[in-house]
Amino acid sequence: MIRVLLLFPILLLIAQPSMAIREGTATADVFIRRYTQSGDFGRLALWHEAAAECLTRISVPMNAIAHDYYKRQGYEKWAARAEKEALEIRELHHYHHTRAEIAWQQSETSEYNLNAERENIAKFIATWLPRYPNRFYEFGIYPTFFRKQRALAEQRRNYAEVLRLEADAAEMCAVQYERIPIAYGLRNYEKHRDAYRQYATHLRNLAQQHPNALPPKIDTGRQMSDSLGIQTLPAQHTVDAILHIARSDTRVRTALANQHAVYAYPAFQGFAWIVRFSNHSHGNLATAIIDEKTMKVLNVGILSPGRN
């Protein structure tokens, strides 16, 4: 039996915030492995460049936003942690840049195929850019930092501090929209930025009144994605169709044979679906890439233990 789990990546990122700011790059690795295996060095170079671009456009600003906040508020240990992550991001960027240069030297890929892959990568990056602010309250800095600080403030019954923390969180979400999808040139995210900024201002005004209890709509920030029309999960009928295609592939069936408690993690990447199959015993068992238009399996990666 294969269980479908759409929230697993979110739970994983809650536990590993440093991974959260590099998840776009980590997902690019699926395509890097594909073209490494096939020996298509031109496409391989493009995906190493895509991984580096995700770091530049997503990971760097996200980490900088968090670091600046920690420094302003005097959270020195958290600031030091962000500085360590910044170094890791630079090292990873250098790695992908270097690997891209090496791959280009071996490339015989036609310009036609390169241009087609560039279009795919543009869709991939555009899909990842708003993903972090869209799910701000679900994973990353909100559950790992703000929620914990809020719990401490609530224990002290310092409700003004709770409101200030929630205001800071909403403002940070707005800044993520400003410095990631909007800075890239994606449209229609100004309303998201403005909505969270207005909410932050509202919370700060409430905090100045020194409340003796929390207002009933203190968690509005977590629910604003619905009013803004943000869809963080795909439609169930689409997921069912994608999973059926992936499970029907002979290579996937072979990889999953005799495996127990297998979970499937489908995720749309802008131009294709990635479906990861794994269990607790062996980790990642197989990863299928399915074309969005043709709904055909483009590739299946079978990962050995220790390469998850």
mmCIF file of C-alpha atoms in Angstrom:
data_model
loop_
_atom_site.group_PDB
_atom_site.id
_atom_site.type_symbol
_atom_site.label_atom_id
_atom_site.label_comp_id
_atom_site.label_asym_id
_atom_site.label_seq_id
_atom_site.Cartn_x
_atom_site.Cartn_y
_atom_site.Cartn_z
ATOM 1 C CA MET A 1 0.000 0.000 0.000
ATOM 2 C CA ILE A 2 1.303 3.438 -0.968
ATOM 3 C CA ARG A 3 0.290 6.398 1.155
ATOM 4 C CA VAL A 4 0.119 9.860 -0.355
ATOM 5 C CA LEU A 5 1.634 12.547 1.820
ATOM 6 C CA LEU A 6 1.565 16.133 0.597
ATOM 7 C CA LEU A 7 2.667 17.671 3.889
ATOM 8 C CA PHE A 8 5.814 15.634 4.488
ATOM 9 C CA PRO A 9 8.178 18.179 2.916
ATOM 10 C CA ILE A 10 6.646 20.862 5.126
ATOM 11 C CA LEU A 11 7.175 18.789 8.260
ATOM 12 C CA LEU A 12 10.739 18.089 7.216
ATOM 13 C CA LEU A 13 11.442 21.765 6.690
ATOM 14 C CA ILE A 14 9.981 22.658 10.073
ATOM 15 C CA ALA A 15 12.632 20.474 11.647
ATOM 16 C CA GLN A 16 15.418 21.719 9.383
ATOM 17 C CA PRO A 17 15.154 25.476 8.718
ATOM 18 C CA SER A 18 18.568 25.581 7.027
ATOM 19 C CA MET A 19 17.251 23.037 4.537
ATOM 20 C CA ALA A 20 14.138 25.132 3.994
ATOM 21 C CA ILE A 21 16.047 28.003 2.429
ATOM 22 C CA ARG A 22 17.789 25.626 0.022
ATOM 23 C CA GLU A 23 14.904 23.374 -0.943
ATOM 24 C CA GLY A 24 14.563 24.807 -4.462
ATOM 25 C CA THR A 25 18.206 23.985 -5.078
ATOM 26 C CA ALA A 26 17.752 20.534 -3.546
ATOM 27 C CA THR A 27 14.854 19.848 -5.912
ATOM 28 C CA ALA A 28 16.976 20.912 -8.884
ATOM 29 C CA ASP A 29 19.231 18.028 -7.904
ATOM 30 C CA VAL A 30 16.588 15.614 -9.240
ATOM 31 C CA PHE A 31 17.188 16.997 -12.729
ATOM 32 C CA ILE A 32 20.935 17.176 -12.164
ATOM 33 C CA ARG A 33 20.948 13.456 -11.427
ATOM 34 C CA ARG A 34 18.817 12.781 -14.482
ATOM 35 C CA TYR A 35 21.191 14.472 -16.898
ATOM 36 C CA THR A 36 24.281 13.176 -15.144
ATOM 37 C CA GLN A 37 22.954 9.678 -15.740
ATOM 38 C CA SER A 38 22.062 10.333 -19.385
ATOM 39 C CA GLY A 39 25.289 12.191 -20.158
ATOM 40 C CA ASP A 40 23.464 15.267 -21.480
ATOM 41 C CA PHE A 41 26.076 17.753 -20.319
ATOM 42 C CA GLY A 42 24.401 20.836 -21.764
ATOM 43 C CA ARG A 43 21.196 20.279 -19.830
ATOM 44 C CA LEU A 44 23.279 19.232 -16.829
ATOM 45 C CA ALA A 45 25.105 22.568 -16.933
ATOM 46 C CA LEU A 46 21.815 24.453 -17.131
ATOM 47 C CA TRP A 47 20.442 22.697 -14.055
ATOM 48 C CA HIS A 48 23.587 23.358 -12.056
ATOM 49 C CA GLU A 49 23.142 27.012 -13.030
ATOM 50 C CA ALA A 50 19.475 26.790 -12.025
ATOM 51 C CA ALA A 51 20.445 25.425 -8.618
ATOM 52 C CA ALA A 52 22.871 28.313 -8.173
ATOM 53 C CA GLU A 53 20.211 30.812 -9.263
ATOM 54 C CA CYS A 54 17.758 29.433 -6.704
ATOM 55 C CA LEU A 55 20.377 30.087 -4.054
ATOM 56 C CA THR A 56 20.925 33.642 -5.288
ATOM 57 C CA ARG A 57 17.281 34.597 -5.736
ATOM 58 C CA ILE A 58 15.733 32.670 -2.837
ATOM 59 C CA SER A 59 18.189 31.380 -0.254
ATOM 60 C CA VAL A 60 20.376 34.487 -0.013
ATOM 61 C CA PRO A 61 17.538 37.002 0.541
ATOM 62 C CA MET A 62 15.647 34.671 2.882
ATOM 63 C CA ASN A 63 18.704 34.172 5.037
ATOM 64 C CA ALA A 64 19.545 37.886 4.969
ATOM 65 C CA ILE A 65 16.008 38.842 6.016
ATOM 66 C CA ALA A 66 16.164 36.483 8.981
ATOM 67 C CA HIS A 67 19.698 37.532 9.949
ATOM 68 C CA ASP A 68 18.846 41.236 9.886
ATOM 69 C CA TYR A 69 15.851 40.617 12.115
ATOM 70 C CA TYR A 70 17.832 38.570 14.640
ATOM 71 C CA LYS A 71 20.515 41.262 14.839
ATOM 72 C CA ARG A 72 18.001 44.084 15.293
ATOM 73 C CA GLN A 73 16.175 42.234 18.037
ATOM 74 C CA GLY A 74 19.289 41.027 19.845
ATOM 75 C CA TYR A 75 18.942 37.299 19.176
ATOM 76 C CA GLU A 76 22.683 36.742 18.885
ATOM 77 C CA LYS A 77 22.629 32.931 18.814
ATOM 78 C CA TRP A 78 20.063 32.950 16.036
ATOM 79 C CA ALA A 79 22.081 35.569 14.157
ATOM 80 C CA ALA A 80 25.200 33.399 14.440
ATOM 81 C CA ARG A 81 23.221 30.483 13.093
ATOM 82 C CA ALA A 82 22.120 32.567 10.100
ATOM 83 C CA GLU A 83 25.723 33.624 9.478
ATOM 84 C CA LYS A 84 26.755 29.966 9.407
ATOM 85 C CA GLU A 85 23.976 29.221 6.939
ATOM 86 C CA ALA A 86 25.102 32.137 4.753
ATOM 87 C CA LEU A 87 28.546 30.546 4.511
ATOM 88 C CA GLU A 88 27.002 27.187 3.596
ATOM 89 C CA ILE A 89 24.931 28.873 0.893
ATOM 90 C CA ARG A 90 28.034 30.516 -0.606
ATOM 91 C CA GLU A 91 29.874 27.196 -0.621
ATOM 92 C CA LEU A 92 26.956 25.441 -2.299
ATOM 93 C CA HIS A 93 26.682 28.223 -4.878
ATOM 94 C CA HIS A 94 30.381 27.872 -5.687
ATOM 95 C CA TYR A 95 29.945 24.109 -6.073
ATOM 96 C CA HIS A 96 27.101 24.420 -8.586
ATOM 97 C CA HIS A 97 28.853 27.203 -10.488
ATOM 98 C CA THR A 98 31.994 25.087 -10.793
ATOM 99 C CA ARG A 99 30.079 21.973 -11.844
ATOM 100 C CA ALA A 100 28.238 23.988 -14.493
ATOM 101 C CA GLU A 101 31.523 25.196 -15.983
ATOM 102 C CA ILE A 102 32.845 21.630 -16.144
ATOM 103 C CA ALA A 103 29.643 20.371 -17.772
ATOM 104 C CA TRP A 104 29.683 23.139 -20.398
ATOM 105 C CA GLN A 105 33.148 22.039 -21.475
ATOM 106 C CA GLN A 106 31.748 18.589 -22.306
ATOM 107 C CA SER A 107 28.450 19.709 -23.816
ATOM 108 C CA GLU A 108 27.303 18.619 -27.257
ATOM 109 C CA THR A 109 23.649 19.482 -26.629
ATOM 110 C CA SER A 110 21.934 21.310 -29.488
ATOM 111 C CA GLU A 111 20.898 24.925 -29.065
ATOM 112 C CA TYR A 112 17.300 23.906 -29.732
ATOM 113 C CA ASN A 113 17.311 21.500 -26.783
ATOM 114 C CA LEU A 114 19.119 24.004 -24.597
ATOM 115 C CA ASN A 115 16.515 26.680 -25.296
ATOM 116 C CA ALA A 116 13.697 24.250 -24.512
ATOM 117 C CA GLU A 117 15.355 23.392 -21.205
ATOM 118 C CA ARG A 118 15.864 27.074 -20.406
ATOM 119 C CA GLU A 119 12.104 27.557 -20.746
ATOM 120 C CA ASN A 120 11.516 24.679 -18.335
ATOM 121 C CA ILE A 121 13.969 26.133 -15.852
ATOM 122 C CA ALA A 122 12.322 29.557 -16.021
ATOM 123 C CA LYS A 123 9.008 27.911 -15.089
ATOM 124 C CA PHE A 124 10.721 25.917 -12.353
ATOM 125 C CA ILE A 125 12.244 29.004 -10.744
ATOM 126 C CA ALA A 126 9.026 31.015 -11.087
ATOM 127 C CA THR A 127 7.219 28.204 -9.253
ATOM 128 C CA TRP A 128 9.703 28.182 -6.386
ATOM 129 C CA LEU A 129 10.024 31.949 -5.877
ATOM 130 C CA PRO A 130 6.638 32.526 -4.174
ATOM 131 C CA ARG A 131 6.571 29.128 -2.468
ATOM 132 C CA TYR A 132 8.301 30.288 0.701
ATOM 133 C CA PRO A 133 6.222 33.397 1.489
ATOM 134 C CA ASN A 134 3.084 31.540 0.363
ATOM 135 C CA ARG A 135 3.729 28.952 3.078
ATOM 136 C CA PHE A 136 5.421 31.272 5.559
ATOM 137 C CA TYR A 137 3.314 30.154 8.513
ATOM 138 C CA GLU A 138 3.638 26.462 7.710
ATOM 139 C CA PHE A 139 7.397 25.918 7.776
ATOM 140 C CA GLY A 140 10.719 27.650 8.158
ATOM 141 C CA ILE A 141 11.231 30.614 10.452
ATOM 142 C CA TYR A 142 7.670 30.936 11.738
ATOM 143 C CA PRO A 143 7.355 27.507 13.410
ATOM 144 C CA THR A 144 11.047 27.288 14.320
ATOM 145 C CA PHE A 145 11.374 30.781 15.780
ATOM 146 C CA PHE A 146 8.259 32.949 16.029
ATOM 147 C CA ARG A 147 5.954 30.236 17.330
ATOM 148 C CA LYS A 148 8.432 29.314 20.061
ATOM 149 C CA GLN A 149 8.972 32.934 21.091
ATOM 150 C CA ARG A 150 5.222 33.460 21.145
ATOM 151 C CA ALA A 151 4.734 30.441 23.417
ATOM 152 C CA LEU A 152 7.251 31.883 25.879
ATOM 153 C CA ALA A 153 5.506 35.262 25.821
ATOM 154 C CA GLU A 154 2.125 33.623 26.379
ATOM 155 C CA GLN A 155 3.492 31.747 29.383
ATOM 156 C CA ARG A 156 4.456 35.121 30.863
ATOM 157 C CA ARG A 157 1.043 36.502 29.862
ATOM 158 C CA ASN A 158 2.831 39.241 27.986
ATOM 159 C CA TYR A 159 0.142 39.674 25.367
ATOM 160 C CA ALA A 160 1.617 42.877 23.978
ATOM 161 C CA GLU A 161 4.796 40.928 23.210
ATOM 162 C CA VAL A 162 2.757 38.194 21.525
ATOM 163 C CA LEU A 163 1.166 40.809 19.291
ATOM 164 C CA ARG A 164 4.541 42.365 18.489
ATOM 165 C CA LEU A 165 5.962 38.970 17.549
ATOM 166 C CA GLU A 166 3.022 38.230 15.282
ATOM 167 C CA ALA A 167 3.418 41.692 13.755
ATOM 168 C CA ASP A 168 7.111 41.024 13.127
ATOM 169 C CA ALA A 169 6.224 37.701 11.512
ATOM 170 C CA ALA A 170 3.652 39.290 9.204
ATOM 171 C CA GLU A 171 6.122 42.023 8.271
ATOM 172 C CA MET A 172 8.781 39.416 7.495
ATOM 173 C CA CYS A 173 6.341 37.568 5.259
ATOM 174 C CA ALA A 174 5.700 40.833 3.414
ATOM 175 C CA VAL A 175 9.438 41.417 3.022
ATOM 176 C CA GLN A 176 9.869 37.923 1.586
ATOM 177 C CA TYR A 177 7.283 38.745 -1.075
ATOM 178 C CA GLU A 178 9.068 42.037 -1.753
ATOM 179 C CA ARG A 179 12.573 40.645 -2.057
ATOM 180 C CA ILE A 180 11.879 37.318 -3.768
ATOM 181 C CA PRO A 181 8.951 37.023 -6.240
ATOM 182 C CA ILE A 182 8.384 40.775 -6.688
ATOM 183 C CA ALA A 183 12.109 41.480 -7.074
ATOM 184 C CA TYR A 184 12.256 38.765 -9.753
ATOM 185 C CA GLY A 185 9.476 40.499 -11.672
ATOM 186 C CA LEU A 186 6.574 38.173 -10.934
ATOM 187 C CA ARG A 187 3.281 40.029 -11.013
ATOM 188 C CA ASN A 188 0.264 40.071 -8.701
ATOM 189 C CA TYR A 189 2.255 39.576 -5.505
ATOM 190 C CA GLU A 190 2.096 43.227 -4.474
ATOM 191 C CA LYS A 191 -1.344 42.585 -2.970
ATOM 192 C CA HIS A 192 0.114 39.792 -0.853
ATOM 193 C CA ARG A 193 2.909 42.047 0.400
ATOM 194 C CA ASP A 194 0.522 44.894 1.161
ATOM 195 C CA ALA A 195 -1.987 42.654 2.966
ATOM 196 C CA TYR A 196 0.639 41.306 5.359
ATOM 197 C CA ARG A 197 2.073 44.772 5.974
ATOM 198 C CA GLN A 198 -1.367 46.127 6.806
ATOM 199 C CA TYR A 199 -1.929 43.218 9.159
ATOM 200 C CA ALA A 200 1.435 43.882 10.839
ATOM 201 C CA THR A 201 0.471 47.528 11.383
ATOM 202 C CA HIS A 202 -2.864 46.453 12.860
ATOM 203 C CA LEU A 203 -1.149 44.118 15.322
ATOM 204 C CA ARG A 204 1.333 46.786 16.414
ATOM 205 C CA ASN A 205 -1.518 49.188 17.080
ATOM 206 C CA LEU A 206 -3.174 46.555 19.250
ATOM 207 C CA ALA A 207 0.085 45.922 21.115
ATOM 208 C CA GLN A 208 0.318 49.607 22.050
ATOM 209 C CA GLN A 209 -2.966 49.268 23.936
ATOM 210 C CA HIS A 210 -1.314 46.871 26.451
ATOM 211 C CA PRO A 211 -4.045 44.216 26.231
ATOM 212 C CA ASN A 212 -4.920 41.897 29.110
ATOM 213 C CA ALA A 213 -5.854 39.110 26.697
ATOM 214 C CA LEU A 214 -5.234 38.131 23.111
ATOM 215 C CA PRO A 215 -7.746 39.317 20.502
ATOM 216 C CA PRO A 216 -9.893 36.569 18.938
ATOM 217 C CA LYS A 217 -8.325 36.986 15.485
ATOM 218 C CA ILE A 218 -4.699 36.807 16.595
ATOM 219 C CA ASP A 219 -4.012 33.994 14.112
ATOM 220 C CA THR A 220 -5.412 35.786 11.073
ATOM 221 C CA GLY A 221 -1.965 35.791 9.473
ATOM 222 C CA ARG A 222 -2.035 32.024 9.113
ATOM 223 C CA GLN A 223 -5.416 32.188 7.396
ATOM 224 C CA MET A 224 -4.727 35.070 5.017
ATOM 225 C CA SER A 225 -3.493 32.754 2.278
ATOM 226 C CA ASP A 226 -7.078 31.596 1.744
ATOM 227 C CA SER A 227 -8.429 35.128 1.322
ATOM 228 C CA LEU A 228 -5.575 35.943 -1.063
ATOM 229 C CA GLY A 229 -6.390 32.931 -3.217
ATOM 230 C CA ILE A 230 -3.106 31.168 -2.498
ATOM 231 C CA GLN A 231 -3.271 27.470 -3.306
ATOM 232 C CA THR A 232 -0.445 25.603 -1.605
ATOM 233 C CA LEU A 233 -1.729 22.095 -2.375
ATOM 234 C CA PRO A 234 -2.756 20.701 -5.774
ATOM 235 C CA ALA A 235 -6.253 19.451 -6.525
ATOM 236 C CA GLN A 236 -6.811 15.893 -5.349
ATOM 237 C CA HIS A 237 -7.953 14.611 -8.751
ATOM 238 C CA THR A 238 -4.722 15.900 -10.291
ATOM 239 C CA VAL A 239 -2.651 14.224 -7.609
ATOM 240 C CA ASP A 240 -4.515 10.949 -8.127
ATOM 241 C CA ALA A 241 -3.842 11.024 -11.870
ATOM 242 C CA ILE A 242 -0.148 11.796 -11.395
ATOM 243 C CA LEU A 243 0.276 9.029 -8.835
ATOM 244 C CA HIS A 244 -1.444 6.511 -11.095
ATOM 245 C CA ILE A 245 0.952 7.353 -13.918
ATOM 246 C CA ALA A 246 3.992 7.121 -11.656
ATOM 247 C CA ARG A 247 2.952 3.851 -10.027
ATOM 248 C CA SER A 248 2.207 2.293 -13.415
ATOM 249 C CA ASP A 249 5.776 2.734 -14.627
ATOM 250 C CA THR A 250 7.644 -0.575 -14.739
ATOM 251 C CA ARG A 251 10.778 0.915 -13.187
ATOM 252 C CA VAL A 252 8.811 2.294 -10.260
ATOM 253 C CA ARG A 253 6.975 -0.996 -9.735
ATOM 254 C CA THR A 254 10.289 -2.831 -9.698
ATOM 255 C CA ALA A 255 11.810 -0.408 -7.194
ATOM 256 C CA LEU A 256 8.797 -0.701 -4.891
ATOM 257 C CA ALA A 257 8.458 -4.474 -5.097
ATOM 258 C CA ASN A 258 8.483 -6.102 -1.650
ATOM 259 C CA GLN A 259 8.699 -2.691 0.032
ATOM 260 C CA HIS A 260 6.372 -1.888 2.915
ATOM 261 C CA ALA A 261 4.839 1.340 4.230
ATOM 262 C CA VAL A 262 5.748 3.289 1.109
ATOM 263 C CA TYR A 263 4.873 6.975 0.985
ATOM 264 C CA ALA A 264 4.455 9.015 -2.196
ATOM 265 C CA TYR A 265 5.267 12.735 -2.282
ATOM 266 C CA PRO A 266 4.006 14.462 -5.453
ATOM 267 C CA ALA A 267 5.052 18.057 -6.162
ATOM 268 C CA PHE A 268 4.577 20.265 -9.218
ATOM 269 C CA GLN A 269 7.723 21.979 -10.486
ATOM 270 C CA GLY A 270 6.350 24.449 -13.030
ATOM 271 C CA PHE A 271 6.694 22.242 -16.093
ATOM 272 C CA ALA A 272 6.748 18.722 -14.674
ATOM 273 C CA TRP A 273 5.717 16.716 -11.656
ATOM 274 C CA ILE A 274 8.164 15.008 -9.344
ATOM 275 C CA VAL A 275 6.893 12.018 -7.390
ATOM 276 C CA ARG A 276 9.176 10.650 -4.700
ATOM 277 C CA PHE A 277 8.560 7.215 -3.220
ATOM 278 C CA SER A 278 10.170 6.342 0.091
ATOM 279 C CA ASN A 279 9.799 4.456 3.333
ATOM 280 C CA HIS A 280 11.461 4.566 6.722
ATOM 281 C CA SER A 281 13.470 1.409 6.113
ATOM 282 C CA HIS A 282 15.337 2.433 2.970
ATOM 283 C CA GLY A 283 14.667 6.145 2.527
ATOM 284 C CA ASN A 284 14.135 7.320 -1.032
ATOM 285 C CA LEU A 285 13.264 4.346 -3.234
ATOM 286 C CA ALA A 286 12.456 6.010 -6.550
ATOM 287 C CA THR A 287 11.787 9.432 -8.037
ATOM 288 C CA ALA A 288 9.631 9.808 -11.137
ATOM 289 C CA ILE A 289 9.532 12.901 -13.352
ATOM 290 C CA ILE A 290 6.259 13.318 -15.262
ATOM 291 C CA ASP A 291 5.739 15.838 -18.052
ATOM 292 C CA GLU A 292 2.894 18.257 -17.350
ATOM 293 C CA LYS A 293 1.653 18.387 -20.956
ATOM 294 C CA THR A 294 2.055 14.819 -22.193
ATOM 295 C CA MET A 295 1.524 13.224 -18.754
ATOM 296 C CA LYS A 296 4.254 10.743 -19.634
ATOM 297 C CA VAL A 297 7.064 9.588 -17.372
ATOM 298 C CA LEU A 298 10.223 11.353 -18.506
ATOM 299 C CA ASN A 299 12.626 9.648 -16.150
ATOM 300 C CA VAL A 300 12.808 7.436 -13.085
ATOM 301 C CA GLY A 301 15.714 7.726 -10.717
ATOM 302 C CA ILE A 302 16.443 4.764 -8.488
ATOM 303 C CA LEU A 303 18.469 5.959 -5.528
ATOM 304 C CA SER A 304 20.700 3.700 -3.529
ATOM 305 C CA PRO A 305 20.674 3.919 0.293
ATOM 306 C CA GLY A 306 22.670 6.856 1.583
ATOM 307 C CA ARG A 307 21.918 9.071 -1.436
ATOM 308 C CA ASN A 308 18.651 10.587 -0.268
#
